[in-house]
Every structure is written in C-alpha cells, then in structure tokens.
PDB file of C-alpha atoms in Angstrom:
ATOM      1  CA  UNK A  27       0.000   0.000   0.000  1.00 96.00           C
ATOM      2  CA  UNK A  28       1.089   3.871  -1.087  1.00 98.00           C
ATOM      3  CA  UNK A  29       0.537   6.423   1.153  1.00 98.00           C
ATOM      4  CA  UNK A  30       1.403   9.961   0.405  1.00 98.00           C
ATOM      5  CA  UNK A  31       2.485  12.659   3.094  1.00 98.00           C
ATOM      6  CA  UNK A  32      -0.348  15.174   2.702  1.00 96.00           C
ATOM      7  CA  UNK A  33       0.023  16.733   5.966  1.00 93.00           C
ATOM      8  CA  UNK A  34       4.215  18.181   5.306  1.00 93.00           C
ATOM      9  CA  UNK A  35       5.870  17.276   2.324  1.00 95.00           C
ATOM     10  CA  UNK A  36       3.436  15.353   0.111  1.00 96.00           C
ATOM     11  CA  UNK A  37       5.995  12.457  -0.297  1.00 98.00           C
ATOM     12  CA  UNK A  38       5.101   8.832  -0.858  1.00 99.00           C
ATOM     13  CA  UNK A  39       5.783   5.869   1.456  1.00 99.00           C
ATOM     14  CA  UNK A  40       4.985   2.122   1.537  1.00 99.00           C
ATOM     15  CA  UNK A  41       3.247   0.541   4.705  1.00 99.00           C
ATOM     16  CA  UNK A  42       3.823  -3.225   4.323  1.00 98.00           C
ATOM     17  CA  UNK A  43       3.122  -6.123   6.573  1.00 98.00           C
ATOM     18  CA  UNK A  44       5.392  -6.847   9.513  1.00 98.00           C
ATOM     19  CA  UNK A  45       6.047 -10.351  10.831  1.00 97.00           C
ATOM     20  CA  UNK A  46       3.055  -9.416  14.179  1.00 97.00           C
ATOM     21  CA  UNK A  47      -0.366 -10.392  12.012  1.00 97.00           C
ATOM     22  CA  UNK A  48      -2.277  -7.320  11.406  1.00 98.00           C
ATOM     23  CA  UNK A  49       0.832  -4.636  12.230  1.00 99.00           C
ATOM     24  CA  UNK A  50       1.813  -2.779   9.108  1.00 99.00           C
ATOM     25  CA  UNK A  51       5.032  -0.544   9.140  1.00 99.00           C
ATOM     26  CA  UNK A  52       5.882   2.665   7.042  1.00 99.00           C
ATOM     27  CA  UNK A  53       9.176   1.928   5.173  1.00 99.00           C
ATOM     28  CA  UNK A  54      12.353   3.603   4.397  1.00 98.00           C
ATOM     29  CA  UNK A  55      11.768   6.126   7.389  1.00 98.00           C
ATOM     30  CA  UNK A  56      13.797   9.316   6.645  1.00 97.00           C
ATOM     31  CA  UNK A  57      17.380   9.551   8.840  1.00 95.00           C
ATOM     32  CA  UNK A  58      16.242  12.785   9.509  1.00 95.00           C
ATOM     33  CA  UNK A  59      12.637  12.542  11.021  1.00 95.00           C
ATOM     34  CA  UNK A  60      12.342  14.957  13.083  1.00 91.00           C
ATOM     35  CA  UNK A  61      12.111  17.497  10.285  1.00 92.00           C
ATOM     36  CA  UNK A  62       8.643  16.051   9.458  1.00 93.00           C
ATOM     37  CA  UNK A  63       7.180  17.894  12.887  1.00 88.00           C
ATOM     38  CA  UNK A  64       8.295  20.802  11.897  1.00 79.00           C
ATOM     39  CA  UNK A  65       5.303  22.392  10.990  1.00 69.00           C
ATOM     40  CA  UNK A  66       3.399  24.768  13.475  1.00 65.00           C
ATOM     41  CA  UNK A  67       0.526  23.132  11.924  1.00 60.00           C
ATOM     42  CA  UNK A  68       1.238  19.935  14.012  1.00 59.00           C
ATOM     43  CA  UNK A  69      -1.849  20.501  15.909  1.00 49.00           C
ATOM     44  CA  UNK A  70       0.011  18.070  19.163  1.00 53.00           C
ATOM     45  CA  UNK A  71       2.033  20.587  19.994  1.00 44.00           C
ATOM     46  CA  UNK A  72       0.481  24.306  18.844  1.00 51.00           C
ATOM     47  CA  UNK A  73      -2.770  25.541  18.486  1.00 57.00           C
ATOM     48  CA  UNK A  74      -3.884  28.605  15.928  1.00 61.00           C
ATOM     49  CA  UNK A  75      -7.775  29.805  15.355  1.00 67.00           C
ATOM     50  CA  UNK A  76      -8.328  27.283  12.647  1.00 70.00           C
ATOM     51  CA  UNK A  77     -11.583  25.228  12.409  1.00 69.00           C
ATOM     52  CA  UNK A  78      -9.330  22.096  12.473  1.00 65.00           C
ATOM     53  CA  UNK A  79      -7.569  23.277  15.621  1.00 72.00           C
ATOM     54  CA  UNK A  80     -10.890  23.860  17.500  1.00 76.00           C
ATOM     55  CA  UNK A  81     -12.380  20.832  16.648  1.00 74.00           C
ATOM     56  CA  UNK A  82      -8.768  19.641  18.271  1.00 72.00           C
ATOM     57  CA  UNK A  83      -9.220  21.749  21.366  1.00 78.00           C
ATOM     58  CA  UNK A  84     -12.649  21.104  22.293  1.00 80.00           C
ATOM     59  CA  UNK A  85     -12.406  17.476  21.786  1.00 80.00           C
ATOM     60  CA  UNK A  86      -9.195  17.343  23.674  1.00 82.00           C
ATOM     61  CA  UNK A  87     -10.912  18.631  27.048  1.00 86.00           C
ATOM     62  CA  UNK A  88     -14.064  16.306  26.434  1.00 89.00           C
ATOM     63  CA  UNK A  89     -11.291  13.109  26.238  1.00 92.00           C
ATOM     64  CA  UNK A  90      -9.154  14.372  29.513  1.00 95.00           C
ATOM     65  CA  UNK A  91     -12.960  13.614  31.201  1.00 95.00           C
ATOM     66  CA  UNK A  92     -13.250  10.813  29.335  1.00 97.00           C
ATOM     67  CA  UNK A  93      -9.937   9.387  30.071  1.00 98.00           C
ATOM     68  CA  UNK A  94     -10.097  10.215  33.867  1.00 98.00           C
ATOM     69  CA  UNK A  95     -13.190   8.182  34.369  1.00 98.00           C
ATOM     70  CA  UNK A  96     -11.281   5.848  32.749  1.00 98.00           C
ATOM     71  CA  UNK A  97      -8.451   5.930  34.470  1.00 98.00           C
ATOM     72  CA  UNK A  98     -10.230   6.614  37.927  1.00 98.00           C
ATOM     73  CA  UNK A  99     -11.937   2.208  37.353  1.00 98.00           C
ATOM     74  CA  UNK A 100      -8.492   1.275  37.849  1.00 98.00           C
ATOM     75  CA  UNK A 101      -6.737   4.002  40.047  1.00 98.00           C
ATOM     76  CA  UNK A 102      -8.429   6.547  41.911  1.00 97.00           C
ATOM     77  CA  UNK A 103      -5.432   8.287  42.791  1.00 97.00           C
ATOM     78  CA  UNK A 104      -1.719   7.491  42.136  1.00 98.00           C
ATOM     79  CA  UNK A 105       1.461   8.144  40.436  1.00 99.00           C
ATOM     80  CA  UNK A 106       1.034   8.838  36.379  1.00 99.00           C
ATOM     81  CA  UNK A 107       3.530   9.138  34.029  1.00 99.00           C
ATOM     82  CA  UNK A 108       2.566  10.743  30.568  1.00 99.00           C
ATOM     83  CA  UNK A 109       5.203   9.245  27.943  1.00 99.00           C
ATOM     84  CA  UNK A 110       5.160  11.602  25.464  1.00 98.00           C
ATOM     85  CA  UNK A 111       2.901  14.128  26.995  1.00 97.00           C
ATOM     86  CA  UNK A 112       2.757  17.018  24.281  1.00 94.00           C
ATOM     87  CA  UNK A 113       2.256  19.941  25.671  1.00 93.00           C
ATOM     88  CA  UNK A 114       1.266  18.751  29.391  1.00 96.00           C
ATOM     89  CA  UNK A 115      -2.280  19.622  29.207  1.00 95.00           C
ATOM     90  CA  UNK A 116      -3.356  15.920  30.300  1.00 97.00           C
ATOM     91  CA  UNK A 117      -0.902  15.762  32.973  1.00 98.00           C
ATOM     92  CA  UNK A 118      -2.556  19.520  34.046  1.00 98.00           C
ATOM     93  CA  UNK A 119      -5.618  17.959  34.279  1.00 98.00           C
ATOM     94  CA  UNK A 120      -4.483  15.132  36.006  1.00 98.00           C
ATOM     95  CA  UNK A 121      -2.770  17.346  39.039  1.00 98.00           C
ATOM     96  CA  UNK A 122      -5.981  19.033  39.118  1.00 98.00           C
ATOM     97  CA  UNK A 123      -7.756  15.730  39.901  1.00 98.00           C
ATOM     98  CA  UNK A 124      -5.234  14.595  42.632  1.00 97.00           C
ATOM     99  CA  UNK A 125      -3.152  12.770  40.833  1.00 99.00           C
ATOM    100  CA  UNK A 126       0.858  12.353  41.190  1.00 99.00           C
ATOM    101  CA  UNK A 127       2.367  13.290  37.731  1.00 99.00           C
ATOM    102  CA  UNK A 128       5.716  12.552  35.747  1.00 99.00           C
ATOM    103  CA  UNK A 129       5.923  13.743  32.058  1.00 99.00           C
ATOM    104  CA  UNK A 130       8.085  12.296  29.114  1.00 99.00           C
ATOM    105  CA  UNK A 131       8.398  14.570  26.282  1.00 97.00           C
ATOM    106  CA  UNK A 132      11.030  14.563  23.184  1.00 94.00           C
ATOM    107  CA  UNK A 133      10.002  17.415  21.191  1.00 90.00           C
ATOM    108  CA  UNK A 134      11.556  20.238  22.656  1.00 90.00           C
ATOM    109  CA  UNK A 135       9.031  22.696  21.253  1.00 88.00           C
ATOM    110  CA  UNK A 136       6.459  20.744  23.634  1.00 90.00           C
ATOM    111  CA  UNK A 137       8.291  19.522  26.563  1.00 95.00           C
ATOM    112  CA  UNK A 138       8.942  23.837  26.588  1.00 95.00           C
ATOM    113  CA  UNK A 139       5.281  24.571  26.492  1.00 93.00           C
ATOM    114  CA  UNK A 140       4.843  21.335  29.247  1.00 96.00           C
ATOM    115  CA  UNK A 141       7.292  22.619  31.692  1.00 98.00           C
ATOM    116  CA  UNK A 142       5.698  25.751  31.107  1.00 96.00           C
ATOM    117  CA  UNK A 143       2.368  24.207  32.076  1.00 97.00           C
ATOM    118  CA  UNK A 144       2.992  21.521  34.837  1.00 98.00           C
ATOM    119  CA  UNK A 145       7.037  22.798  36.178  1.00 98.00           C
ATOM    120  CA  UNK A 146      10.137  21.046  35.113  1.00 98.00           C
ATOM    121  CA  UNK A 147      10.283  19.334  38.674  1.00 98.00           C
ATOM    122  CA  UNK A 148       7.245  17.165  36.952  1.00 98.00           C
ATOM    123  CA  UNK A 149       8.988  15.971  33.695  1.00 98.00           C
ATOM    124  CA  UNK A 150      11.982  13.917  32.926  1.00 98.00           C
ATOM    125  CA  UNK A 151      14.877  13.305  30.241  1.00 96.00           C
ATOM    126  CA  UNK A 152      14.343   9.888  30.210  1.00 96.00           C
ATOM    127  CA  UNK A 153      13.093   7.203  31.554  1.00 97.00           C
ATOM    128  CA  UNK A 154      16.412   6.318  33.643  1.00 97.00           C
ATOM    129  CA  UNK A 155      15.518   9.038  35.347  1.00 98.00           C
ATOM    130  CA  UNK A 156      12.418   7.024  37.356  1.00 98.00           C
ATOM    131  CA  UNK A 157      13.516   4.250  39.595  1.00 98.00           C
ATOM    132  CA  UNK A 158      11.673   0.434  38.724  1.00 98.00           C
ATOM    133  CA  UNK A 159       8.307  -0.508  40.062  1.00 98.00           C
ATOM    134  CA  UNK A 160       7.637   3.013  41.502  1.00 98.00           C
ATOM    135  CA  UNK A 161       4.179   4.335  38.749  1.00 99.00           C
ATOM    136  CA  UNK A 162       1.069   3.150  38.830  1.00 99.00           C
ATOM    137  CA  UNK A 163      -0.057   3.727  36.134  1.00 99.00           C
ATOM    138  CA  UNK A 164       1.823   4.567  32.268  1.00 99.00           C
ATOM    139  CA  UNK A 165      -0.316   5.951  29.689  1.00 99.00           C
ATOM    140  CA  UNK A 166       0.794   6.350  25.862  1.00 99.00           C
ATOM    141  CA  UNK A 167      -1.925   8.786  24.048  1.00 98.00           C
ATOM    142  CA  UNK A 168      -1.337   8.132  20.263  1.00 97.00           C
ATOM    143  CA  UNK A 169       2.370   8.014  20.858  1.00 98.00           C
ATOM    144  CA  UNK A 170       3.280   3.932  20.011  1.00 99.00           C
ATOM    145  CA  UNK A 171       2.475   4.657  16.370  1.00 99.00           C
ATOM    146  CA  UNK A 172       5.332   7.471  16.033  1.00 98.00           C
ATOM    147  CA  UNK A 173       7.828   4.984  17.932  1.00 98.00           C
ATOM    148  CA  UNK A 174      10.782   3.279  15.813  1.00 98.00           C
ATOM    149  CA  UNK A 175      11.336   0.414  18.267  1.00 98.00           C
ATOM    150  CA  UNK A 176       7.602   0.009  20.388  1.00 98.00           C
ATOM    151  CA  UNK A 177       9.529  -3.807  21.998  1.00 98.00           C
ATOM    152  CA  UNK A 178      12.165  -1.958  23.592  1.00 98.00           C
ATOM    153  CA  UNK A 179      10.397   0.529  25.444  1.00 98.00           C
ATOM    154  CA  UNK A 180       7.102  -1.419  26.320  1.00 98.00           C
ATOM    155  CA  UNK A 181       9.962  -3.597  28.603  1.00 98.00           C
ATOM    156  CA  UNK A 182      11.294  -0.487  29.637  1.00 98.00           C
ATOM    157  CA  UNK A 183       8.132   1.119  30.493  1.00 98.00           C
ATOM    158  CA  UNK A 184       6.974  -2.317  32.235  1.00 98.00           C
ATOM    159  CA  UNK A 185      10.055  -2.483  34.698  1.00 98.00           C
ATOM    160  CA  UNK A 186       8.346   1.025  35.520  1.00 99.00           C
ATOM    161  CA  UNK A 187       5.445  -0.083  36.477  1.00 98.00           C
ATOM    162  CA  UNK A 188       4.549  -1.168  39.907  1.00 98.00           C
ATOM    163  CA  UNK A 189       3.083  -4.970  40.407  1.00 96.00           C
ATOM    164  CA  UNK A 190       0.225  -4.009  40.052  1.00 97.00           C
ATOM    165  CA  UNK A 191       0.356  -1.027  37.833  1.00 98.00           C
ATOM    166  CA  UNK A 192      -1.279  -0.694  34.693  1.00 99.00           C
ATOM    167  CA  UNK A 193      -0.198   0.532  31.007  1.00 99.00           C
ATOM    168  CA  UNK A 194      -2.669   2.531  29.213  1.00 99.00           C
ATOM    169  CA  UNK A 195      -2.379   2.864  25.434  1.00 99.00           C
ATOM    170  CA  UNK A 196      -4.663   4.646  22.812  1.00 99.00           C
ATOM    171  CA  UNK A 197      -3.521   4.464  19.210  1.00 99.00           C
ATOM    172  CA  UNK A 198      -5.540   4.614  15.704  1.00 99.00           C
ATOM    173  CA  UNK A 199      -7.261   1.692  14.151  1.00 99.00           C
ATOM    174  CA  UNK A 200      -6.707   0.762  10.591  1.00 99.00           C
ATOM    175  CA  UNK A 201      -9.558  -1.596  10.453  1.00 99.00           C
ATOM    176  CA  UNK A 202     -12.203   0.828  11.390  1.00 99.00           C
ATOM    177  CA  UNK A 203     -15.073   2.250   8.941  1.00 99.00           C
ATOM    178  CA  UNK A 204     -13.277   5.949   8.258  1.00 99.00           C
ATOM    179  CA  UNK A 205     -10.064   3.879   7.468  1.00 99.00           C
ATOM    180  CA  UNK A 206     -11.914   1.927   4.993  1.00 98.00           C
ATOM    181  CA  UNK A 207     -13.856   4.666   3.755  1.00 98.00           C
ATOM    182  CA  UNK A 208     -11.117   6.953   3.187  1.00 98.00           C
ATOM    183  CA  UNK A 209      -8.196   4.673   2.138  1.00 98.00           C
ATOM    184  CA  UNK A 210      -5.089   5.858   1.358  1.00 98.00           C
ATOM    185  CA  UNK A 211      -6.252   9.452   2.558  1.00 98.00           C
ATOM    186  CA  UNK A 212      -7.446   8.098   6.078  1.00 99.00           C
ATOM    187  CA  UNK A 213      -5.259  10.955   8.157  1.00 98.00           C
ATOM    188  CA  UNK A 214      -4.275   8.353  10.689  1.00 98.00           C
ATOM    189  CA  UNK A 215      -2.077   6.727   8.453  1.00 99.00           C
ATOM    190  CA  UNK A 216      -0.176  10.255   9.176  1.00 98.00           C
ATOM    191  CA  UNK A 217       3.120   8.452   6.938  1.00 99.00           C
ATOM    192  CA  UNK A 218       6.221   8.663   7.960  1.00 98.00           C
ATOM    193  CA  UNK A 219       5.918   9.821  11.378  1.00 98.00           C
ATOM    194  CA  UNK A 220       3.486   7.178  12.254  1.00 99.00           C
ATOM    195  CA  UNK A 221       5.484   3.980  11.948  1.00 99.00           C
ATOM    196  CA  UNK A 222       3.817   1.914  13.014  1.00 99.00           C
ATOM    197  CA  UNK A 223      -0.212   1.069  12.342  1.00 99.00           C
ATOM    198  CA  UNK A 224      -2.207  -1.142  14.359  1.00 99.00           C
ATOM    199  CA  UNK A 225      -5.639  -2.821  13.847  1.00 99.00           C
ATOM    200  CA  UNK A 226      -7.736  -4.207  17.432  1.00 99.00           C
ATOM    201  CA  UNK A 227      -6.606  -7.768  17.021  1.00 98.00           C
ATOM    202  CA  UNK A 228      -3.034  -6.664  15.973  1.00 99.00           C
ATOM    203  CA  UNK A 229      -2.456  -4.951  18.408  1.00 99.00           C
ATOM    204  CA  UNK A 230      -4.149  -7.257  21.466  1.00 99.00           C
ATOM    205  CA  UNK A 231      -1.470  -9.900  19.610  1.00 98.00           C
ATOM    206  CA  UNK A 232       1.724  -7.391  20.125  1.00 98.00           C
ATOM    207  CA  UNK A 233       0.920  -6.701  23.143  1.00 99.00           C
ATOM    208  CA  UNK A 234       0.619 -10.922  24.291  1.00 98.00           C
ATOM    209  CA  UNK A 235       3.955 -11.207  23.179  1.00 98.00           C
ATOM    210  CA  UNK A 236       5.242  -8.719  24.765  1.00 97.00           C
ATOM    211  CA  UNK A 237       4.376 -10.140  27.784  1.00 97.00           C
ATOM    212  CA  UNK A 238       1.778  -7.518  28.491  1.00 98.00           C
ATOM    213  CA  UNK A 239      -2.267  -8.852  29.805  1.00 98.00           C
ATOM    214  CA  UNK A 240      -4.898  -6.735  27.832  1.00 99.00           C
ATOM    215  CA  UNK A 241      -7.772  -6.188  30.536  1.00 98.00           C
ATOM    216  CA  UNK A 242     -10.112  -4.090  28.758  1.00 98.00           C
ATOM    217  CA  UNK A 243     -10.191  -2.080  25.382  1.00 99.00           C
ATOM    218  CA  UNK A 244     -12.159   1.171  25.455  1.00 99.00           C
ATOM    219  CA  UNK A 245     -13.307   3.515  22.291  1.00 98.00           C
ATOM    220  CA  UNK A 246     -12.438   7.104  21.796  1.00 96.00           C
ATOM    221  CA  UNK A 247     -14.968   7.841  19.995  1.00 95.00           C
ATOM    222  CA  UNK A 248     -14.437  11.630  19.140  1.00 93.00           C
ATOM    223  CA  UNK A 249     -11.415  10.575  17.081  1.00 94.00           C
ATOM    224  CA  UNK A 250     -13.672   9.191  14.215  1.00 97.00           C
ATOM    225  CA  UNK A 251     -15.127  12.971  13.748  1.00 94.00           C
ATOM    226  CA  UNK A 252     -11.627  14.786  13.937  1.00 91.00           C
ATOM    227  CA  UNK A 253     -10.085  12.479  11.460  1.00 95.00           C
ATOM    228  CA  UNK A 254     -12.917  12.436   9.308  1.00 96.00           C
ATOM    229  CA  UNK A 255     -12.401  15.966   9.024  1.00 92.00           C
ATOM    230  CA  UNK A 256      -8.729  16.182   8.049  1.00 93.00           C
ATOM    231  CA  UNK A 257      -9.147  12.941   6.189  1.00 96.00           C
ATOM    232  CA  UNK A 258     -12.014  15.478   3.784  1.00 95.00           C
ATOM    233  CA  UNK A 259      -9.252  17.738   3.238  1.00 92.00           C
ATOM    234  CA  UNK A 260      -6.909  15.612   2.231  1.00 95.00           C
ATOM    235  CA  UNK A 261      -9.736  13.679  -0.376  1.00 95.00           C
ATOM    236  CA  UNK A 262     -10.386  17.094  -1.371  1.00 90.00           C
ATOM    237  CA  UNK A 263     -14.205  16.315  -1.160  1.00 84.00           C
ATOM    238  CA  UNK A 264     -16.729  18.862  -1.884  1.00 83.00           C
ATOM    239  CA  UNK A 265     -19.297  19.825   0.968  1.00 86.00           C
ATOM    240  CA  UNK A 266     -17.060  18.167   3.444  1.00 82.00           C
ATOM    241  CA  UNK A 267     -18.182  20.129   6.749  1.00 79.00           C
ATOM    242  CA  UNK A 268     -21.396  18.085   6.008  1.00 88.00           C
ATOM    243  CA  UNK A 269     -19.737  14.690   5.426  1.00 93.00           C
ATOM    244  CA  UNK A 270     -17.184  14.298   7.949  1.00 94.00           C
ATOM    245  CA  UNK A 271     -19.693  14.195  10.887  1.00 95.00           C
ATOM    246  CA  UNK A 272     -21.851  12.044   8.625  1.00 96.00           C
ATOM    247  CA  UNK A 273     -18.763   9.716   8.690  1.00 98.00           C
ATOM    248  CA  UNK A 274     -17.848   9.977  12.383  1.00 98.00           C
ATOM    249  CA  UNK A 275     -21.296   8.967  13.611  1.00 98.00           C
ATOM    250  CA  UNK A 276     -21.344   6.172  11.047  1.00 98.00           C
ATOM    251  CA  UNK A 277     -17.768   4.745  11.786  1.00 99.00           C
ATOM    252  CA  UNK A 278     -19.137   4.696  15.379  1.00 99.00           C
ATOM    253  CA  UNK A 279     -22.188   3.211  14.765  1.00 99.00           C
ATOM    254  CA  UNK A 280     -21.265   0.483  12.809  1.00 98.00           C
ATOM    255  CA  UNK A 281     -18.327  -0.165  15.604  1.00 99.00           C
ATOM    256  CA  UNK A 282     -20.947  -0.695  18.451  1.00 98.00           C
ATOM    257  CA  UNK A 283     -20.896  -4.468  16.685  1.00 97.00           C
ATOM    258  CA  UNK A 284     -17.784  -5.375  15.603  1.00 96.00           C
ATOM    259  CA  UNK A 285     -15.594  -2.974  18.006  1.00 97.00           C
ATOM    260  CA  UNK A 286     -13.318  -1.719  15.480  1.00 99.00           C
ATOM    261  CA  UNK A 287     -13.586   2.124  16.477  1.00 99.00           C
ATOM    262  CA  UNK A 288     -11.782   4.850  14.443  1.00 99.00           C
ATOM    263  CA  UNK A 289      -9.552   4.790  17.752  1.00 98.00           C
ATOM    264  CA  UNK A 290      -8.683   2.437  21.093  1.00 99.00           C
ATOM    265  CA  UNK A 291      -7.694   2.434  24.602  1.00 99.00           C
ATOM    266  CA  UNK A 292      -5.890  -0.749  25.375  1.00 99.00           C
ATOM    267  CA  UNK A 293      -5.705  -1.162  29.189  1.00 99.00           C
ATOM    268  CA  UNK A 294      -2.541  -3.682  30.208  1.00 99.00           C
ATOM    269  CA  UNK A 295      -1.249  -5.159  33.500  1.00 98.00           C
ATOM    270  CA  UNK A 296       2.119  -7.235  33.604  1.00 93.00           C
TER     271      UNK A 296
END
C-alpha cells in the first residue's frame, strides 16, 4: 500500500506487513525525522484559530474527562507518568484531579510549552531518570504509532510499572469504517511519522507477546469525527463540513458491533 504525506511534504511511502499479524510498518523512514514535525501546523504541539484546531481543542478537554473516568476504574489516585505528553495539558488535568504526575516529552518545542504548564520538577529526560516498580499507572496517548522500536520501550516502560500497575495505550485503528472509507487518505495513516499502524486484534497480539495482559479495550470515539475531518481535506471532497460528521457517527455506529472504532484504549497489566 502507497501512502502519500499530505500533511508536510506530500511524499510517498509504503506501509507493508510486519512479521506481528495485522501490524503494518511505514518503510524507508527518513534519517532525519524529526524534520517532518516541523510544521506549526502539528496541531500536538500548537494551536492557531483554525476550524481544524478547535475541533482539536474542544475534543481534547471532552477526552481528559473521558480518560479520567477511565483511568479513575483502575486508580483513583496514584502516580502517572505521561510518555510523550505534548504539551502537558493531560498531565494539568491530572494534578488538578489529585493525581501524582511525571511527564516524558522529546520534542523540545512541547516539553517547553509542558514545563511551562505543569514545572520542570514534573517531567523527565528519560526514563532512567524514574527508579523500577515506583508508577502506577503509564499511559501512551497516540504516541506507540510514532515509535521506531515500540519492543524496547514497552519492557522499559513495564520495569516502571509497579506490580500491580497498569499501562494505558490509545492508538488509531486501521480496520475501522473511516479507514476503509477513506483509504489511502485516512489521516491516521499520518506516513512517515506514524510507523507503526495497528488494527484491534493486531495490536491485542503485540501486546501478548510482549508479555503484556490486555484487561479491557475502550473507544475514543471523538477521534472518528476529527479524522474524518482532516481525512475530507486531504480527499479534497466537496461539501465536506457536512460529510465528515456524517462519517464519524457512522464509523461509530457500525463499531458498536464489531468494536473496530476509528480509535482504542488498550488497558494492560504485567
């Protein structure tokens, strides 16, 4: 499969199998990957008036609720540690709601704007800088997909977790309705600096060998509507304020029977 670059440089990349069933990876990632963040339209880490952006914003707070009474089934209070937190927001909101936070961040643009938001005495250079079996709980929003070696750091992040800690990871499904729909302009495939693209059971699979338990798998189910809408730009779709939530609802709808939302929260215990 041929996916092009529309969000940066409009390049093409292949996304082939990989030897996990129902994992596909970008190939030939650029040396120099960073470069392809560069954009202050990488709405992760700035914000501008856009429609896009606000759509971002607004369905960023409703999924901090969302994730807390998530979160909140499993702890009710604890130590968190964001890896890759953006620009801190979540951990924010976390503080706010009692909870102990620790923020991982290699962007420097947004670890600025997190230490900015939560205090450097809250975020670390890396994770030899937290001792083993001391969080409770890990969570990875939409961060796996951009990482080059997922094995490596899913043991790190388990010797982080307590015994009873849990791992929390949300990342974009390929198998869902607005991936089918839109193909090889679904905006999750977000080529090259998503890597790494999961479907439900490929994922549940990577996980099990990793020597990771999958407890529970939650929806986000505002992520349908948000990349619905950046997936009409890049389709270049007439009347496409009035199709993407058309699209959203559906992918939803038709995911209350075979699960496969537009996006999932795997919950994992070692």
């Amino acid at each position: 499969m041929k996916i092009k670059d529309h969000f940066l440089t409009k390049e093409i990349f292949e996304v082939k199998e990989t030897q996990y069933k129902g994992v596909l990876k970008t190939q030939n990632i650029p040396e120099n990957l960073e470069k392809y963040y560069e954009s202050n339209k990488y709405l992760s880490h700035s914000k501008d008036n856009s429609l896009k952006s606000k759509i971002y914003q607004y369905t960023q707070k409703l999924n901090e609720k969302y994730k807390l009474k998530i979160i909140s089934k499993y702890k009710k209070t604890g130590k968190i540690l964001d890896y890759g937190c953006g620009d801190g927001s979540f951990l924010k909101f976390m503080k706010n709601n009692n909870y102990s936070i620790i923020g991982y961040e290699p962007n420097s643009k947004a670890l600025n704007n997190a230490i900015y938001k939560i205090g450097k005495e809250n975020t670390i250079n890396s994770l030899n800088d937290i001792e083993n079996n001391s969080i409770d709980i890990i969570t990875l929003w939409h961060v796996l997909e951009h990482i080059s070696n997922p094995e490596k750091i899913l043991n790190e992040l388990k010797n982080k977790l307590k015994k009873n800690g849990i791992l929390i990871i949300a990342i974009p499904n390929y198998k869902s309705y607005d991936a089918k729909y839109y193909k090889e302009n679904w905006a999750a495939w977000d080529v090259p600096r998503h890597i790494y693209h999961y479907s439900k059971e490929g994922a549940i699979n990577f996980f099990n060998l990793n020597q990771f338990n999958v407890i529970h798998t939650y929806p986000l189910p505002f992520d349908s509507f948000y990349i619905s809408l950046i997936s009409e730009n890049y389709s270049k779709n007439y009347f496409s304020l009035l199709r993407f939530p058309f699209i959203g609802i559906l992918s939803n709808i038709k995911a209350l029977k075979n699960k496969n939302y537009s996006s999932l929260i795997y919950i994992l215990n070692k």
